[in-house]
Amino acid sequence: MNKIKSFTHWLLLGLILFSSTSMADKKLINIAGWGGNDVVAVNKLLTTVIKSELDELNIEVRYFPVESDYGRYILNSLSAGNAPDAFYVNVDLIDSWVSTGQLKAFSDSFAANAQRMNPVLLDAFTVDNQLFGVPKDVNSLALQFNIDVFKDAKTPVPDENDTWLTLREKLVSVVEAIGDEGVLGTCLSADFAHFSPFALSTGWRPFNEEGKTVLDDNFKRAFNFYVSLVHDGLAIIPADIGQNWPGGCFGTENFAVVMEGQWLSGYLVDKSPNLLYQSTLIPADPKTGERGNMLFTVGWAINNNTANASDVEKVIALLTSDKAQRAILAAGLALPSSNTIVLPAAAEDSPSEQMAQTILTASTLDNVIPYKFGRYGKNWQTPIDVALTAAMLKQLTIEQALSEAQRKYDEMIMISTNKQQGEQ
Amino acid sequence: MRQSNKLSSIPESYYKRRRWAKAAWVYSALLLIATITLGTFLIAFMASLKDNALSEPTNFNFAQVRPSNWVSSMQLGLGGNQAPFFGGFSPGAELTFSVTYAVTNDQTFSIPVIKIPRRRPGTGMAATLTTDFAADYALVSEPKIIERNDNVSYIFKRGIKNESKQGKSVTWQFSIRYLGDGPVIDTVPLDITTPREQVLINSSLDPSRFERRGRVASWVNVSPGVIGYVFRSYVRVWNESVSLETGKSMFLSWTYNSFIIALAKVLLTVFIACSAGYALARMNFSGVRSIFLLMIFSMTIPGQVTFISNYEIFNKLGLLNTPWAVITMLVASGQVLIMKQFFEKFPKELEEAALVDGASPIAILWHVFLPLAKPALASIIILGFQGAWNDFFWPMVVLTSPADIYTLPVGLLSLRNAYGVAGDWSLILAGSFLTTIPVLIVFIIFQKHFTGNNIGTAVKG
Amino acid sequence: MSMKTLQRNFYGWLLVLPFVITLVVFFVFALIRTVKYSFTDYDLFSEANFVGINNYINLLTDELFLRATINTISFSLVVTIIQTMLALGLAVLLNSRIKAKSFFRTAFYVPSILSSASVTLIFIWIYQKNGFLNGFISQLSELSSYFVLGLFSLAVVQLVQIAHQRFIGLPTKFFDPLLALISMITTIIVIIIVSKLGLLETTTVKVAVNWLGSRDDFGPMPVTLWAITIQNIYTTVPTIMLLFLAGLQTIPHDLYEAADIDGANKWQQLFHITIPQLAPVTFVVITLGIIGTLQMFDQVALLGTSSPLESRITLAYYVYYQAFSDSGTPNIGASSAAALILGIITLCIVFLQNKFGVKEKS
């Protein structure tokens, strides 16, 4: 009898101790995202900006950066069952990840609050009328120009009134004046992401109403212009000078203009910190008078197997709140996805702040679509990339390159429809 | 008939000279091959020292090899932090720096605008977290003219065009002082701006780059110390690849991981190869033939055929992203074969005596055969170590996150992805060389054992 | 069964057990599972559903797979043949007693002991469009007139010497080493004089071969894979050459002496004595070479975005790419099917080589 008594005493004591400690314990939420600058950004948010709100909710958040192959890491851990509660999802992967059933839709109240964000972005993360990701920042393309190059070439700098043709004239003027010093007009990447502003400004869209990809005359017009810059000696591709991307070219200070996103400023700070540059909008299509652009964004998504979805939602709400986005913007780490944030006036000697303003303006114009391609993912853009490369390097004529690309798109759509029918 | 001119017999010296000449050709050819194999690495090493490894790839007279820069960087390091090798900037420091500019005779000089920019010292993660900047503590004095020269010829670079000019030059000197008290700072960047026609023709230290089409001369660090200057890429790659959680250098972690994994794998291999090799060679038990055939079969099938299943096994065991996934995934067929063939060569009498005494086969293996197996053991140890150290595919599949659990080759891949985008080839080359140092040391020490036993790895490349 | 047999079986299996466990788990079981997955639509998450031979049919219509297969087989044949023949040729040429063996051994082994990752990164730098190789070739091309002059003078001086010696009755051969040495030295002096006097023009040439980034083919393989071929051969030939050299030293001299007496010339001796005697070494070199090159993966992964996928893809990488490409979900079914095809191709080529090519015993 005594033994049983003492046993129950110990048991009760243990239970009390256990429950008291667990009540004082914070709820732990694991989140994961990219490495690099994101570590700085997220840690900044967690340790200073939203710390008090998290403490009030009795939540502890741990950020786990993934250095490389982020997509693979997330898919692996989802299949192993030890994935974090919330994680980044790139906008071009949202459809394919949702189809695996591993993401949880956000609640209606959350979605309502998110309406203050850029509608194009929200739509990009919406599948079957449910919101699966909430954009944490936005990026788009602008035209950056090297002030010293234009000054030495005695050419007026590009501005918002430029069309493709007037920009071209300015590049010709630069190359004629100081081309012998090794200066070139611009550096063009043979990939759809960089080519998109031209293609989209003509009114063309990657998928028409029937969901097919048709490279129509509008597309051809943009393609012609883009490739002709290389053919006429006004532009080169980055690989020609051992670079990987147009930003790398621009950093060599031998290029008049380049078309890149906000990430260029961080790169230039290290590569050529004294480069004097400004940004303006990418020129408009002379025929339609309109501009086009691509929205690049990353969102937070919830793991479908998470234990406490409402807490995770609260954390994500804090991470993407206006307060958080303002802090990130002030630190120059990313541009806000929320439309209710008013940008402070750019400091005069800060080209990066001026670029931010330009890009945010660009992201609100017409013909702006998100960087996603349905279930095809990024592989969708490969035929256009191949066509651009082949045409730029003169391995194929423009006609041949485009017809080959169109053939591949017809095949792609056909395989996909067969697959869908097979699954039904 | 001119018989007198022809030789009646061929002198011995004829053949002797020819043998000598043939030897000369053979040695020359061998030296040529050695030059090609070693020369490539030498060239890559030199390029890893350059500021920009892709500019003028065949030019090897760049800033880092000029002795005048070595002397200056040492002096500046002394002035900045009493540290001639790694430099720095500490309280009470005073750096003296001079720059010489030239203009044509009909132009006038403008005083150079000297500034210490508040700039982070590099691109890696460690650099973004820097909190101490030289700009906050440094004071630049007014530049004073210390020398004039009325007749100089210099080259004015207009982009890739070079124009020779005649004119006059002026040398300014200024000092950079550390105001007050504060932390020791690693790098002191410097920017000097002048109009485009005013050309920098000499300076205490060669500038790291010219910006704004020649208007700005920019130094990454004016107090580098000799090692910090000549081996800047190496110092950068070492310091910037730092794990954010522990602050430890990733190169150290990667080397440590590679070493531990290689050591463990070698031990495991020796154990398996000796026991299985002996059994297959000396013991005729049922099933020997099938195991042998299976073993040969496994040597022809590539790792890609089996990796998904193995990956899933380790996933289920929760051993992904741990060294165990690399260590235990081991099918040592090659080494078993080597030991088997080695053990087969011994005569039967060797074990018969022990068998008669009633010893178990394990004892026989341990006492009789193992002591004799030293050459073969050396061979599989070297092969195993080298194979494990350089293994790429499987560690890449199972070690994904965090970055400090990588082995060296996988770490190199992540380095290439991180810096390849920025076109920072000096860093990538420096990283490659850093990873080769341990293997080179092992090789030089154990050189003798490598020869002839290296067939497998030698042939695949 | 006798006690002795039982005991032998027991100990035999005990000793061989660790090895057999790894063999069964990591090889046999893995192989069986791969075969199973190749007939399903497994994607690491959901259940694997049986789809028959769909994966195999899809592979046959996938341009990337066909490309990868052709690349892999071509790469394997080209590299194995070149590296074996080059190493053998060099070994025969250089077969004499050499001093300073350890220096040369070290120098020759250095490329092959470094990890493929380090070597590949260094070569990616060398192969850049504005990188070292193109710069070097440009500089050499600018000196092409000097090359022509050199060859011409070599030929002339050599012929003059031979004519003289033949005339006075010495049986000098055309490639006599002593005379060649004298010719070479004379030629170098001629070149130096001509260059100092500035008699020959040099042109500015800029060679800009796109080694890595091009989508072109050169013969059966993309240019990128040829670049990797050069890198591979550079790494392996010196060490294989040393292997052949060691093998050459073991061939008994009396075989050659007998052939000399019979009147066989150098070429006949090479084909009828040297090569057959080297058969064991050659067999190992070729077989391991084939197996290794068919699995080429590291260089493809390290090249990454420096090259378009089609110009660098091999079957081994295709298998990995189908499983772990970072856009979209894993396609384990296709990956397994491709892996099996790779395995079958390997077995076929090794078997064919064994039957029709160099055998283990002469």
Coordinates of C-alpha atoms in Angstrom, one line a residue, chain A residues 69 71-72 74-76 78-79 92-93 96-97 99-100 102 239-244 378-379 382 385-386 389 393 395 407-408 411, chain C residues 42-46 58 61 63 128-130 206 210 213-216 305-306 308 310 320-321 323-331:
Chain A
D69 CA 18.9 23.3 -54.1
G71 CA 13.4 23.1 -53.9
R72 CA 14.9 19.7 -53.6
I74 CA 11.9 21.0 -49.3
L75 CA 10.5 18.2 -51.4
N76 CA 12.8 15.7 -49.7
L78 CA 8.2 16.8 -47.1
S79 CA 8.5 13.2 -48.3
D92 CA 6.8 29.4 -60.5
L93 CA 6.6 26.2 -58.4
S96 CA 3.3 21.9 -58.9
W97 CA 3.8 21.9 -55.2
S99 CA -0.7 19.4 -56.7
T100 CA 1.4 17.2 -54.4
Q102 CA 1.6 19.1 -49.3
A239 CA 29.0 34.5 -72.0
D240 CA 31.0 36.4 -74.6
I241 CA 32.9 38.1 -71.8
G242 CA 32.9 35.2 -69.3
Q243 CA 29.9 36.6 -67.4
N244 CA 26.8 34.7 -66.2
K378 CA 10.3 27.0 -65.4
N379 CA 10.9 24.4 -68.1
T382 CA 13.3 26.6 -72.5
D385 CA 15.6 30.5 -74.5
V386 CA 16.9 28.1 -77.1
T389 CA 20.4 31.8 -78.3
L393 CA 24.5 33.4 -82.3
Q395 CA 23.1 29.4 -85.7
R407 CA 6.9 23.2 -82.8
K408 CA 8.2 22.4 -79.3
E411 CA 4.4 19.2 -78.6
Chain C
Y42 CA 6.5 7.1 -58.1
D43 CA 7.3 10.7 -57.1
L44 CA 8.6 10.2 -53.6
F45 CA 5.3 11.4 -52.0
S46 CA 2.3 9.5 -53.1
N58 CA 8.3 8.0 -72.8
T61 CA 10.4 9.8 -77.2
E63 CA 14.8 14.1 -76.9
Q128 CA 36.0 30.6 -70.7
K129 CA 35.5 32.4 -73.9
N130 CA 37.9 35.1 -72.9
K206 CA 41.8 36.7 -81.6
N210 CA 33.1 28.9 -77.4
G213 CA 28.5 27.5 -73.9
S214 CA 27.8 26.4 -77.5
R215 CA 25.0 24.1 -78.6
D216 CA 27.1 22.9 -81.5
T305 CA 24.8 26.9 -65.9
S306 CA 28.0 27.5 -67.8
P308 CA 23.2 24.5 -72.0
E310 CA 21.7 19.4 -74.0
Y320 CA 19.8 12.3 -61.4
Y321 CA 18.1 15.2 -63.2
A323 CA 14.9 12.5 -59.8
F324 CA 16.1 15.8 -58.4
S325 CA 15.7 18.6 -60.9
D326 CA 14.8 21.7 -58.9
S327 CA 11.7 22.6 -61.0
G328 CA 8.8 20.4 -60.4
T329 CA 8.3 17.1 -58.8
P330 CA 10.6 14.1 -58.8
N331 CA 10.0 11.6 -61.6

